[in-house]
Coordinates of C-alpha atoms and ligand atoms in Angstrom, one line a residue:
Chain A
M235 CA -0.1 0.1 0.1
K236 CA 1.4 3.4 -1.0
K237 CA 1.5 5.8 2.2
I238 CA 0.6 9.2 1.2
F239 CA 0.5 10.9 4.5
E240 CA 2.9 10.4 7.5
R241 CA 4.6 12.2 10.4
P242 CA 7.4 14.5 9.0
Q243 CA 10.9 13.1 10.1
A244 CA 11.7 16.3 11.6
L245 CA 9.1 15.9 14.2
T246 CA 9.4 13.4 17.4
D247 CA 6.3 11.1 18.2
K248 CA 5.9 13.0 21.4
P249 CA 2.2 14.1 21.9
L250 CA 2.0 17.9 21.6
H251 CA 0.8 19.6 24.9
Y252 CA -1.0 22.4 23.1
C253 CA -4.7 22.9 23.8
P254 CA -7.3 21.5 21.5
G255 CA -7.9 23.4 18.5
C256 CA -4.5 25.5 19.0
T257 CA -2.8 26.1 15.7
H258 CA 0.8 25.9 17.3
G259 CA 0.5 22.2 16.3
I260 CA -0.2 23.0 12.4
I261 CA 2.6 25.5 12.4
H262 CA 5.1 22.9 14.0
R263 CA 4.2 20.5 11.3
L264 CA 4.9 23.1 8.5
V265 CA 8.3 23.9 9.8
A266 CA 8.9 20.2 10.3
Q267 CA 7.9 19.5 6.6
A268 CA 10.1 22.2 5.2
I269 CA 13.0 20.8 7.0
D270 CA 12.1 17.3 5.7
Q271 CA 11.7 18.6 1.9
L272 CA 15.0 20.2 2.0
G273 CA 16.7 17.3 3.6
V274 CA 18.4 19.2 6.3
R275 CA 17.2 17.7 9.5
T276 CA 20.6 16.5 10.6
R277 CA 22.1 19.8 10.1
T278 CA 19.4 21.9 11.5
I279 CA 19.6 23.5 15.0
G280 CA 16.2 25.1 16.6
V281 CA 15.8 27.7 19.1
C282 CA 12.5 27.6 20.9
P283 CA 11.0 30.5 23.0
V284 CA 9.5 31.2 26.4
G285 CA 5.6 31.0 25.8
C286 CA 3.4 28.1 24.9
A287 CA 6.1 26.7 22.5
V288 CA 8.8 26.4 25.2
F289 CA 8.7 22.7 24.9
A290 CA 9.3 22.9 21.2
Y291 CA 12.5 21.1 21.9
E292 CA 10.5 17.9 22.6
Y293 CA 8.8 17.9 19.4
F294 CA 11.4 19.2 16.6
N295 CA 13.5 16.1 15.8
C296 CA 16.8 18.1 15.5
D297 CA 19.3 19.6 17.9
M298 CA 17.4 22.5 19.8
V299 CA 18.4 25.0 22.2
Q300 CA 15.9 26.6 24.7
A301 CA 16.3 30.4 25.1
A302 CA 15.3 33.0 27.7
H303 CA 12.1 35.0 26.9
G304 CA 12.7 37.2 24.0
R305 CA 16.3 36.3 23.5
A306 CA 15.9 33.7 20.8
A307 CA 17.2 35.9 17.9
A308 CA 20.3 36.6 20.0
V309 CA 21.0 32.9 21.0
A310 CA 20.5 32.0 17.3
T311 CA 23.0 34.7 16.3
G312 CA 25.4 33.0 18.5
V313 CA 24.6 29.6 17.2
K314 CA 24.8 30.6 13.6
R315 CA 28.1 32.4 13.8
V316 CA 29.5 29.3 15.2
H317 CA 28.1 27.0 12.6
P318 CA 27.4 29.2 9.5
D319 CA 26.8 26.0 7.3
R320 CA 24.0 24.7 9.5
V321 CA 20.3 25.7 9.2
V322 CA 19.1 27.6 12.2
F323 CA 15.7 28.8 13.1
T324 CA 13.8 30.4 15.9
Y325 CA 10.2 29.7 16.9
Q326 CA 8.7 32.5 18.9
G327 CA 5.4 33.9 20.0
D328 CA 4.4 37.6 19.8
G329 CA 5.1 38.3 23.5
D330 CA 8.4 36.6 23.0
L331 CA 9.4 38.5 19.8
A332 CA 7.4 41.6 19.8
A333 CA 7.7 42.7 23.3
I334 CA 10.5 41.7 25.4
G335 CA 12.6 40.6 22.4
M336 CA 11.9 43.3 20.1
A337 CA 15.5 44.7 20.1
E338 CA 17.1 41.4 19.6
T339 CA 14.8 40.7 16.6
I340 CA 15.2 44.1 14.9
H341 CA 19.0 43.9 15.3
A342 CA 19.2 40.3 14.1
A343 CA 17.4 41.5 11.0
A344 CA 19.5 44.7 10.5
R345 CA 22.7 42.6 10.7
G346 CA 21.2 40.3 8.3
E347 CA 21.7 37.2 10.5
K348 CA 21.3 34.2 8.2
F349 CA 18.7 32.3 10.2
T350 CA 14.9 31.9 10.0
T351 CA 12.3 33.1 12.5
I352 CA 9.0 31.6 12.6
F353 CA 6.9 34.2 14.5
V354 CA 3.5 33.0 15.8
N355 CA 1.0 35.9 16.1
N356 CA -2.0 35.0 18.2
A357 CA -2.7 38.5 19.4
I358 CA -2.3 37.5 22.9
Y359 CA -0.1 35.8 25.7
G360 CA -1.0 32.4 25.6
M361 CA 1.0 30.6 28.3
T362 CA 0.8 33.3 31.2
G363 CA -2.9 33.5 31.1
G364 CA -4.4 35.6 28.2
Q365 CA -2.7 39.0 28.9
M366 CA -2.4 41.8 26.2
A367 CA 0.3 41.1 23.7
P368 CA 2.0 44.0 21.5
T369 CA -0.3 42.4 18.7
T370 CA -3.6 42.5 20.8
L371 CA -6.3 44.2 18.6
V372 CA -7.7 47.5 19.5
G373 CA -10.7 46.7 21.7
Q374 CA -9.7 43.1 22.2
K375 CA -10.6 42.0 25.6
T376 CA -7.6 40.1 27.5
T377 CA -7.0 39.4 31.2
T378 CA -5.2 42.7 31.4
T379 CA -7.4 44.7 29.0
P380 CA -10.8 43.4 30.5
F381 CA -12.7 46.3 28.9
G382 CA -10.9 46.1 25.6
R383 CA -7.4 47.4 24.5
D384 CA -7.8 51.0 24.6
V385 CA -5.5 52.9 22.3
E386 CA -5.2 55.9 24.5
N387 CA -3.8 53.7 27.2
T388 CA -2.0 51.1 25.6
G389 CA -1.4 52.2 22.1
M390 CA -1.5 50.5 18.8
P391 CA -1.0 46.8 17.7
I392 CA 2.6 46.4 16.4
K393 CA 2.7 45.1 12.8
V394 CA 5.9 43.2 13.0
S395 CA 6.2 42.2 9.3
E396 CA 5.8 45.8 8.0
L397 CA 8.2 47.0 10.5
L398 CA 11.0 44.6 9.7
S399 CA 10.4 44.9 6.0
T400 CA 11.8 48.4 6.1
I401 CA 15.2 46.8 6.9
D402 CA 17.4 46.1 3.9
R403 CA 19.2 43.0 5.3
A404 CA 15.8 41.2 5.9
V405 CA 15.6 39.3 2.7
Y406 CA 12.4 37.5 3.1
I407 CA 9.4 38.8 5.2
A408 CA 6.2 37.2 4.8
R409 CA 2.8 36.9 6.7
V410 CA 0.8 33.8 6.4
S411 CA -2.3 32.3 8.2
V412 CA -3.3 28.9 9.1
H413 CA -7.1 29.5 9.4
N414 CA -8.2 27.2 6.7
P415 CA -6.5 24.5 4.3
R416 CA -5.6 26.7 1.5
H417 CA -3.9 29.1 3.9
V418 CA -2.0 26.2 5.5
I419 CA -0.7 25.1 2.2
Q420 CA 0.5 28.8 1.4
A421 CA 2.0 29.1 4.8
G422 CA 3.9 26.0 4.1
R423 CA 5.3 27.3 1.1
A424 CA 6.4 30.6 2.8
I425 CA 8.2 28.8 5.4
R426 CA 9.9 26.5 2.8
K427 CA 11.0 29.6 0.9
A428 CA 12.5 31.3 4.1
F429 CA 14.6 28.2 4.6
E430 CA 15.9 28.4 1.2
F431 CA 16.8 31.6 1.2
Q432 CA 18.7 30.8 4.3
L433 CA 20.5 28.0 2.8
R434 CA 21.5 30.4 0.0
G435 CA 23.0 32.7 2.7
L436 CA 20.9 35.6 1.5
G437 CA 20.3 37.3 5.0
F438 CA 17.6 37.3 7.7
T439 CA 14.2 35.6 6.8
M440 CA 10.9 35.8 9.0
V441 CA 7.6 34.2 8.5
E442 CA 4.9 35.7 10.6
V443 CA 1.9 33.2 10.9
L444 CA -1.4 34.2 12.3
S445 CA -2.4 31.8 14.7
T446 CA -5.3 31.0 17.2
C447 CA -5.5 30.8 20.9
P448 CA -8.9 29.4 21.5
T449 CA -8.4 28.9 25.1
N450 CA -7.5 32.5 26.0
W451 CA -9.9 34.0 23.3
G452 CA -12.5 32.1 25.1
L453 CA -13.8 30.6 21.8
S454 CA -14.2 27.2 20.5
P455 CA -11.6 25.9 18.1
L456 CA -13.8 26.6 15.1
E457 CA -14.9 30.1 16.3
A458 CA -11.4 30.8 16.8
L459 CA -10.5 30.2 13.2
T460 CA -13.5 32.4 12.2
W461 CA -12.4 35.3 14.6
L462 CA -8.9 35.1 13.1
E463 CA -10.3 35.4 9.7
E464 CA -12.7 38.2 10.5
H465 CA -10.7 40.2 12.9
M466 CA -7.0 39.7 12.5
L467 CA -6.9 39.5 8.7
P468 CA -8.0 43.2 8.3
V469 CA -5.3 44.4 10.7
Y470 CA -2.7 42.0 9.6
P471 CA -3.0 41.7 5.9
L472 CA -1.0 38.6 4.4
G473 CA 1.5 38.4 1.8
E474 CA 5.3 38.8 1.0
F475 CA 6.4 42.0 2.2
R476 CA 10.0 41.4 1.2
K477 CA 11.7 39.0 -1.0
P478 CA 15.0 38.7 -2.7
A479 CA 15.4 40.5 -5.8
E480 CA 16.0 37.4 -8.2
E481 CA 12.8 36.2 -6.8
E482 CA 11.0 38.9 -8.1
A483 CA 12.2 38.6 -11.4
V484 CA 10.7 34.9 -11.7
Chain B
M350 CA 57.0 43.9 26.5
L351 CA 54.8 46.6 28.1
M352 CA 51.4 46.0 28.1
R353 CA 48.2 47.6 29.2
G354 CA 45.8 45.7 31.5
N355 CA 42.7 45.9 29.1
E356 CA 45.1 44.6 26.4
A357 CA 46.1 41.8 28.6
F358 CA 42.6 40.7 29.1
A359 CA 42.1 40.6 25.3
E360 CA 45.4 38.9 24.6
G361 CA 44.4 36.2 27.2
V362 CA 41.0 35.8 25.2
L363 CA 43.1 35.0 22.1
R364 CA 45.7 32.9 24.0
A365 CA 42.9 30.6 25.2
G366 CA 41.7 29.9 21.9
C367 CA 38.4 31.9 22.3
R368 CA 37.2 33.1 19.0
Y369 CA 33.9 34.5 19.6
T370 CA 33.3 37.9 21.3
F371 CA 29.9 39.7 21.6
A372 CA 29.9 43.0 23.6
Y373 CA 28.5 46.4 23.9
P374 CA 30.6 49.4 24.7
I375 CA 31.2 50.8 28.2
T376 CA 34.0 52.4 30.0
P377 CA 36.5 51.5 31.5
Q378 CA 36.9 48.3 29.5
S379 CA 36.6 49.7 26.1
E380 CA 40.1 48.7 25.2
I381 CA 39.4 45.1 25.6
V382 CA 36.8 45.3 22.8
H383 CA 38.9 47.6 20.5
F384 CA 41.8 45.0 20.6
L385 CA 39.5 42.1 19.9
A386 CA 37.7 44.0 17.1
R387 CA 41.1 44.1 15.4
R388 CA 42.4 40.8 16.6
L389 CA 39.7 38.1 16.3
P390 CA 38.9 38.4 12.6
E391 CA 42.7 38.1 11.7
A392 CA 42.4 34.8 14.0
G393 CA 39.6 33.6 12.1
G394 CA 37.1 34.5 14.7
V395 CA 34.1 36.7 15.3
F396 CA 33.7 40.0 16.8
L397 CA 30.3 41.7 17.1
Q398 CA 29.4 44.9 18.6
V399 CA 25.7 44.4 19.3
E400 CA 22.7 46.2 20.5
S401 CA 22.7 45.6 24.3
E402 CA 24.4 43.6 27.1
V403 CA 21.4 41.5 27.3
A404 CA 21.9 40.5 23.6
A405 CA 25.5 40.1 24.0
V406 CA 25.2 37.5 26.8
N407 CA 22.6 35.5 25.1
M408 CA 24.8 35.5 21.9
V409 CA 27.4 34.0 24.2
F410 CA 24.6 31.6 25.3
G411 CA 24.2 30.7 21.7
A412 CA 27.9 30.4 20.7
A413 CA 28.5 28.3 23.9
A414 CA 25.5 26.0 23.3
A415 CA 27.0 25.4 19.7
G416 CA 30.2 24.2 21.3
A417 CA 32.6 27.2 20.9
R418 CA 34.7 29.0 23.5
A419 CA 32.8 32.4 23.9
M420 CA 33.2 35.4 25.9
T421 CA 32.0 38.9 26.5
S422 CA 33.5 41.9 28.5
S423 CA 31.6 44.8 30.2
S424 CA 31.5 47.1 33.2
S425 CA 29.1 47.1 36.2
P426 CA 26.0 48.5 34.8
G427 CA 26.3 46.3 31.8
I428 CA 27.1 43.3 34.0
S429 CA 23.7 44.0 35.9
L430 CA 22.0 44.0 32.5
M431 CA 23.5 40.5 31.8
Q432 CA 22.4 38.8 35.0
E433 CA 19.4 37.1 33.2
G434 CA 21.6 35.4 30.7
I435 CA 24.1 34.6 33.2
S436 CA 21.7 32.5 35.2
Y437 CA 20.3 30.9 32.2
L438 CA 23.8 30.0 31.1
V439 CA 24.5 28.1 34.7
G440 CA 20.9 26.8 34.2
A441 CA 22.1 25.2 30.8
R442 CA 25.5 24.3 32.1
L443 CA 27.2 26.4 29.5
P444 CA 31.0 27.5 29.8
C445 CA 31.8 30.7 28.9
V446 CA 33.8 33.8 30.2
I447 CA 32.7 37.1 31.3
I448 CA 34.9 40.1 32.1
N449 CA 33.8 42.9 34.5
V450 CA 36.3 45.8 34.7
M451 CA 34.2 47.3 37.7
R452 CA 33.4 50.9 38.3
G453 CA 31.7 53.1 40.8
G454 CA 28.1 52.4 41.5
P455 CA 25.2 52.1 42.2
G456 CA 23.4 53.3 39.3
L457 CA 25.4 55.1 36.7
G458 CA 27.9 55.9 39.5
N459 CA 31.1 56.8 37.7
I460 CA 33.9 55.4 35.7
A461 CA 36.5 55.1 38.5
P462 CA 37.9 51.9 39.8
S463 CA 35.8 50.2 42.3
Q464 CA 35.1 46.6 43.9
G465 CA 31.5 47.3 44.5
D466 CA 30.3 44.3 42.5
Y467 CA 31.9 41.7 44.7
L468 CA 28.8 40.4 46.3
Q469 CA 26.8 40.5 43.0
A470 CA 29.7 38.5 41.6
V471 CA 30.2 35.8 44.2
K472 CA 26.8 35.4 45.7
G473 CA 24.6 35.3 42.7
G474 CA 23.4 38.3 40.9
G475 CA 20.7 36.5 38.6
H476 CA 18.0 34.4 39.9
G477 CA 18.3 30.9 41.3
D478 CA 20.7 28.8 43.3
Y479 CA 23.9 29.0 41.7
R480 CA 27.6 30.3 41.9
L481 CA 30.0 31.6 39.4
I482 CA 33.7 30.8 39.4
V483 CA 35.3 34.4 40.1
L484 CA 38.9 35.2 39.3
A485 CA 40.5 38.4 40.5
P486 CA 43.8 39.3 38.9
S487 CA 46.0 41.9 40.5
S488 CA 48.8 42.5 37.9
V489 CA 49.0 42.7 34.1
P490 CA 50.7 39.5 33.5
E491 CA 48.5 37.6 35.9
I492 CA 45.6 38.8 33.9
I493 CA 46.8 36.9 30.8
E494 CA 47.5 33.8 33.0
L495 CA 44.1 34.0 34.6
M496 CA 42.2 34.3 31.5
E497 CA 43.6 31.3 30.3
L498 CA 42.7 29.6 33.3
A499 CA 39.2 31.1 33.2
F500 CA 38.4 29.2 30.0
E501 CA 39.8 26.0 31.2
L502 CA 37.7 26.2 34.6
A503 CA 34.6 27.2 32.6
D504 CA 35.1 23.9 30.3
T505 CA 36.2 21.7 33.1
Y506 CA 33.0 22.5 35.2
R507 CA 30.6 23.5 32.5
N508 CA 30.1 26.9 34.3
P509 CA 30.6 30.5 33.6
V510 CA 33.6 32.1 34.9
L511 CA 33.7 35.8 35.9
V512 CA 37.1 37.6 35.8
L513 CA 36.9 40.7 38.0
G514 CA 39.1 43.7 37.4
D515 CA 38.8 47.6 37.6
G516 CA 39.7 50.7 36.0
V517 CA 43.0 50.9 37.6
L518 CA 44.0 47.3 36.6
G519 CA 42.6 47.9 33.0
Q520 CA 44.7 51.1 32.4
M521 CA 47.8 50.2 34.3
M522 CA 50.9 49.3 32.0
E523 CA 53.3 46.6 33.2
P524 CA 56.0 44.5 31.5
V525 CA 54.8 41.0 30.4
A526 CA 57.0 38.2 29.1
V527 CA 54.9 37.1 26.3
H528 CA 55.7 33.4 25.7
E529 CA 55.1 31.8 22.4
E530 CA 51.4 31.3 21.8
K531 CA 50.8 27.5 22.1
P532 CA 48.2 25.8 20.0
V533 CA 45.5 25.3 22.3
I534 CA 43.6 22.0 22.2
L535 CA 40.0 22.6 22.8
P536 CA 38.1 20.1 24.8
E537 CA 35.5 17.9 22.9
K538 CA 32.0 18.8 23.8
P539 CA 30.0 16.0 22.8
W540 CA 26.7 17.8 24.4
A541 CA 26.9 20.8 22.0
V542 CA 24.2 21.6 19.5
T543 CA 25.9 21.3 16.1
G544 CA 23.2 19.8 14.1
Q545 CA 22.7 16.0 14.7
G546 CA 24.8 14.7 12.0
D547 CA 25.6 11.1 12.5
R548 CA 25.2 11.4 16.2
P549 CA 22.3 8.7 17.2
E550 CA 20.7 11.1 19.6
R551 CA 20.0 14.9 19.1
N552 CA 21.3 17.3 21.6
I553 CA 19.1 19.7 23.4
I554 CA 20.3 22.7 25.6
S555 CA 17.7 23.8 28.0
S556 CA 17.5 25.2 31.5
L557 CA 13.9 24.0 31.9
H558 CA 13.0 21.3 34.4
I559 CA 9.2 21.8 34.8
V560 CA 8.8 19.0 37.4
P561 CA 10.1 20.3 40.9
E562 CA 11.7 16.9 41.8
D563 CA 13.6 17.2 38.2
N564 CA 14.8 20.6 39.1
E565 CA 15.7 19.6 42.5
R566 CA 17.8 16.9 41.0
F567 CA 19.5 19.4 38.6
N568 CA 20.1 21.8 41.5
R569 CA 21.7 18.8 43.6
E570 CA 24.0 18.3 40.6
L571 CA 25.2 21.9 40.7
E572 CA 25.7 21.6 44.4
R573 CA 27.8 18.6 43.8
V574 CA 29.8 20.5 41.2
Q575 CA 30.0 23.5 43.5
K576 CA 31.4 21.3 46.0
E577 CA 34.1 19.9 43.9
I578 CA 35.1 23.4 42.8
R579 CA 35.3 24.6 46.4
R580 CA 37.6 21.6 47.2
R581 CA 39.7 21.9 44.3
E582 CA 39.9 25.3 43.0
Q583 CA 40.8 27.7 46.0
R584 CA 43.5 30.0 45.1
A585 CA 45.1 32.6 47.1
E586 CA 48.5 34.5 47.2
E587 CA 50.2 34.3 50.6
Y588 CA 52.6 37.2 51.2
R589 CA 55.1 37.3 54.2
L590 CA 52.8 35.2 56.4
D591 CA 55.6 33.3 58.3
D592 CA 55.4 35.1 61.7
A593 CA 52.7 37.5 60.9
D594 CA 50.4 38.4 63.9
L595 CA 48.3 40.7 61.7
I596 CA 47.1 39.7 58.3
L597 CA 45.7 41.9 55.5
V598 CA 43.2 40.6 53.2
A599 CA 42.7 42.1 49.9
F600 CA 42.2 41.3 46.1
G601 CA 42.8 43.0 42.8
T602 CA 44.1 46.3 42.7
V603 CA 43.9 47.2 46.3
A604 CA 45.9 44.0 47.2
R605 CA 48.9 45.9 45.4
V606 CA 48.2 48.8 48.1
A607 CA 48.2 46.4 50.9
K608 CA 51.4 44.6 49.8
A609 CA 53.1 48.2 49.9
V610 CA 51.7 48.5 53.5
V611 CA 52.9 45.0 54.4
D612 CA 56.5 45.9 53.1
R613 CA 56.5 49.3 55.0
A614 CA 55.2 47.4 58.1
R615 CA 58.0 45.2 58.0
A616 CA 60.5 47.8 57.3
E617 CA 59.4 49.3 60.7
G618 CA 59.7 45.8 62.4
L619 CA 55.8 45.0 62.5
R620 CA 54.8 41.6 61.6
V621 CA 52.2 42.0 59.1
G622 CA 51.2 39.6 56.1
L623 CA 48.9 39.6 53.2
I624 CA 46.4 36.9 52.0
R625 CA 45.3 37.8 48.4
P626 CA 42.4 35.8 47.2
V627 CA 42.8 34.8 43.6
T628 CA 39.6 33.0 43.3
L629 CA 36.9 35.1 45.0
W630 CA 34.5 32.2 44.7
P631 CA 35.4 29.5 45.7
F632 CA 36.7 31.8 48.5
P633 CA 39.9 30.6 49.8
D634 CA 38.6 29.6 53.3
D635 CA 41.3 27.1 53.9
A636 CA 44.1 29.8 53.6
V637 CA 42.3 32.3 55.9
S638 CA 41.1 29.7 58.2
R639 CA 44.6 28.3 58.6
A640 CA 45.9 31.6 59.1
A641 CA 43.1 32.5 61.8
A642 CA 44.7 29.6 64.1
R643 CA 47.9 31.4 64.4
V644 CA 47.5 35.2 64.1
D645 CA 46.1 37.9 66.3
G646 CA 43.8 39.5 63.8
F647 CA 42.9 40.4 60.2
L648 CA 42.5 43.8 58.4
V649 CA 40.3 43.5 55.3
V650 CA 40.8 46.4 52.7
E651 CA 38.6 46.9 50.0
M652 CA 37.2 49.3 47.5
N653 CA 33.9 49.2 48.7
L654 CA 31.9 49.4 52.0
G655 CA 32.8 46.0 53.3
Q656 CA 31.8 42.9 51.0
M657 CA 34.4 40.4 51.0
V658 CA 34.8 41.3 54.7
E659 CA 31.8 38.9 55.1
D660 CA 33.4 36.0 53.6
V661 CA 36.7 36.6 55.8
R662 CA 34.4 36.7 58.8
L663 CA 32.9 33.4 57.7
A664 CA 36.1 31.6 57.4
V665 CA 37.6 33.1 60.6
N666 CA 34.5 32.1 62.3
G667 CA 34.7 34.4 65.3
R668 CA 38.1 33.0 66.3
K669 CA 39.9 36.4 65.7
P670 CA 38.9 39.9 65.3
V671 CA 38.4 41.0 61.8
H672 CA 38.8 44.8 61.0
F673 CA 37.6 46.5 58.0
Y674 CA 38.9 49.5 55.9
G675 CA 37.4 50.5 52.7
R676 CA 36.8 53.2 50.3
P677 CA 33.5 53.0 48.3
G678 CA 32.3 54.8 45.0
G679 CA 35.3 54.8 43.1
T680 CA 38.3 55.7 45.4
V681 CA 41.2 53.8 45.9
P682 CA 42.6 53.6 49.4
T683 CA 46.2 54.9 49.8
V684 CA 49.4 53.2 51.2
R685 CA 49.2 55.9 53.9
E686 CA 45.5 55.5 54.8
V687 CA 45.8 51.6 55.1
W688 CA 49.1 52.0 57.0
N689 CA 47.4 54.5 59.4
E690 CA 44.8 51.7 60.0
V691 CA 47.5 49.1 60.6
K692 CA 49.2 51.3 63.2
R693 CA 46.0 52.0 65.0
I694 CA 45.3 48.2 65.2
K695 CA 48.8 47.6 66.2
E696 CA 49.1 49.8 68.9
V697 CA 46.3 48.1 70.7
T698 CA 47.6 44.6 69.6
G699 CA 50.4 44.7 72.3
D700 CA 47.7 43.3 74.5
K701 CA 45.3 40.9 72.6
E702 CA 42.4 41.8 74.8
D703 CA 42.7 45.4 73.7
L704 CA 42.7 44.3 69.8
R705 CA 39.5 42.5 70.6
A706 CA 37.6 45.5 72.1
A707 CA 39.2 47.6 69.2
A708 CA 37.5 45.3 66.7
G709 CA 34.2 45.1 68.6
T710 CA 33.9 41.3 68.6
N711 CA 34.0 38.8 71.1
G712 CA 37.1 37.2 69.6
Ligands
TPP1648 C1 11.9 37.4 31.8 C2 10.4 37.0 31.7 N1 9.5 37.5 31.8 C3 8.2 37.0 31.7 C4 8.0 35.6 31.6 C5 6.6 35.1 31.8 N2 6.1 34.8 30.4 C6 6.1 33.4 29.9 S1 5.5 33.1 28.5 C7 5.0 34.8 28.4 C8 4.3 35.4 27.2 C9 4.4 34.4 26.0 O1 3.5 35.0 25.1 P1 3.7 34.7 23.6 O2 5.1 34.9 23.3 O3 2.8 35.5 22.8 O4 3.6 33.2 23.3 P2 2.1 32.1 23.4 O5 2.3 31.8 24.7 O6 1.1 33.1 23.0 O7 2.5 31.0 22.4 C10 5.5 35.6 29.5 C11 5.2 37.0 29.7 C12 9.3 35.0 31.6 N3 9.2 33.5 31.5 N4 10.3 35.4 31.5
SF4_1649 S1 -2.9 28.7 25.6 FE1 -3.6 29.5 23.5 S2 -1.5 29.4 22.4 FE2 -1.2 28.3 24.2 S3 -1.5 26.1 23.7 FE3 -3.3 27.0 24.4 S4 -4.5 27.7 22.7 FE4 -2.5 27.5 22.1

């Protein structure tokens, strides 16, 4: 019998701890598939964040480093500078990357560090109990914005992809979503491209993935997918904000 | 050849085979990074000036996790910013070297030489139950020697090593007999993340032990390593101790002042000696404790309000009076000041009971 679907080699068989309906699991799979497709598992080093994906080192079947909250980009810089011929990626949430780790991220991009960042934007802090993130939408209720995010008090959501796309050494910046199968496939393509550009040594690559947090949004998994589509997509438009010049020519 | 202290730190980095430096500028250690910015690329290494001390120490974390010898250098406020990363380095059992060329604090303080970070260095600084190995050179040639030792100790015990200097030591020029650079044989690091390659198991570097019992087991392992370090790595210079009845205890720059005071006292026929801790952690308890058995008292001299004096008191354990003289905030005690202190103590030392009264202890 022909096998047409199986677990990627780059994932271990450890059951994921994510909540039911959380799209962290889908994003893990997409990253693992990209590693498999490029045949680089045994020369890949991943850096996991603090946040719901803190245990990602249990799931990605490659060498892994667990970094301090927000510092993944700095840790990945150290790893990649020592092993320039390896594939290095960070996997980070919005609190991790866009709050405490913003400086490390922007400067890694500015230096053109040759690793790939997978940025999981679920517009909230998942692990610590649903607090406001830098990416929380205006009016969105969280445990620290119980009356909805108020612009006067807490300002506007940060659009990380747009922000990083102003940086010349960021060679590939894309925002994708995983709220339906079509978008999951597109997201997979973008992630694979990011890894390919890394392999070609072009510079910093990041894929922002819009993701759900049914638990802290207080929605069922299905409602969460709809909420992402209806509320997040208008604020966070999908697309490739930056890509290498030769790519444009194709 | 004549060499400046800060250049000696950098020379030690190169000689130890360290090829990865990540740093953020701060006075009074800048010449260290200037030197490395020039020399490391020539030696096939990486020098990066980065966005903050937070980033620098986490890049050291990454490079150390990847199996390289890595270091960073800073001064007091920058070291405070690194404390998170230092705790994680210990938590992940990653070897590296951090230089702190101390300046006056707290806060922005000043750029003058100080020893105000002693407690931060030897008692923790970051969160959790850990110790750093802390080395304190007091001359330019010793800086090079201790930098090489620092990397060796870091690798041996898989623990970060902090080397403490100050602005005087950094700027001081002294003759150094530079030996031919020997090729360094770097130790194997089978635990490092290098990409799995042909290894049967993948490697994971993490400081996370979510189950309390697991984390207790990890902390017990740290305790075992700490005990071994305490047992094997205490280092101190003992100067004119033979018949001394008063012993000065001082480290780093101020130990040079103390040494001059010992010589002066000896010239005047007073029996004074010096213990200079070279390892601040592990503190040379044994040397101090041995001395406590036979002298009348101690005088601890520091460039702070009295930090190491606590460790001396612990080692003396109430057996003898422990006096203290210190100048905080970026001031170096002079030979005259310390000498006056010695005379003050010595005047009452004629009678040991008086000495105890002078120190305000119960002996
Ligand atoms: C220095 C530090 N500050 C705060 C925390 C607590 N903390 C853990 S996870 C987290 C937020 C994570 O949110 P995000 O990055 O959006 O990831 P998610 O959990 O949503 O996947 C915070 C604030 C920490 N571990 N370390
Ligand atoms: S808390 Fe939210 S982000 Fe975290 S696993 Fe649960 S659903 Fe996913």
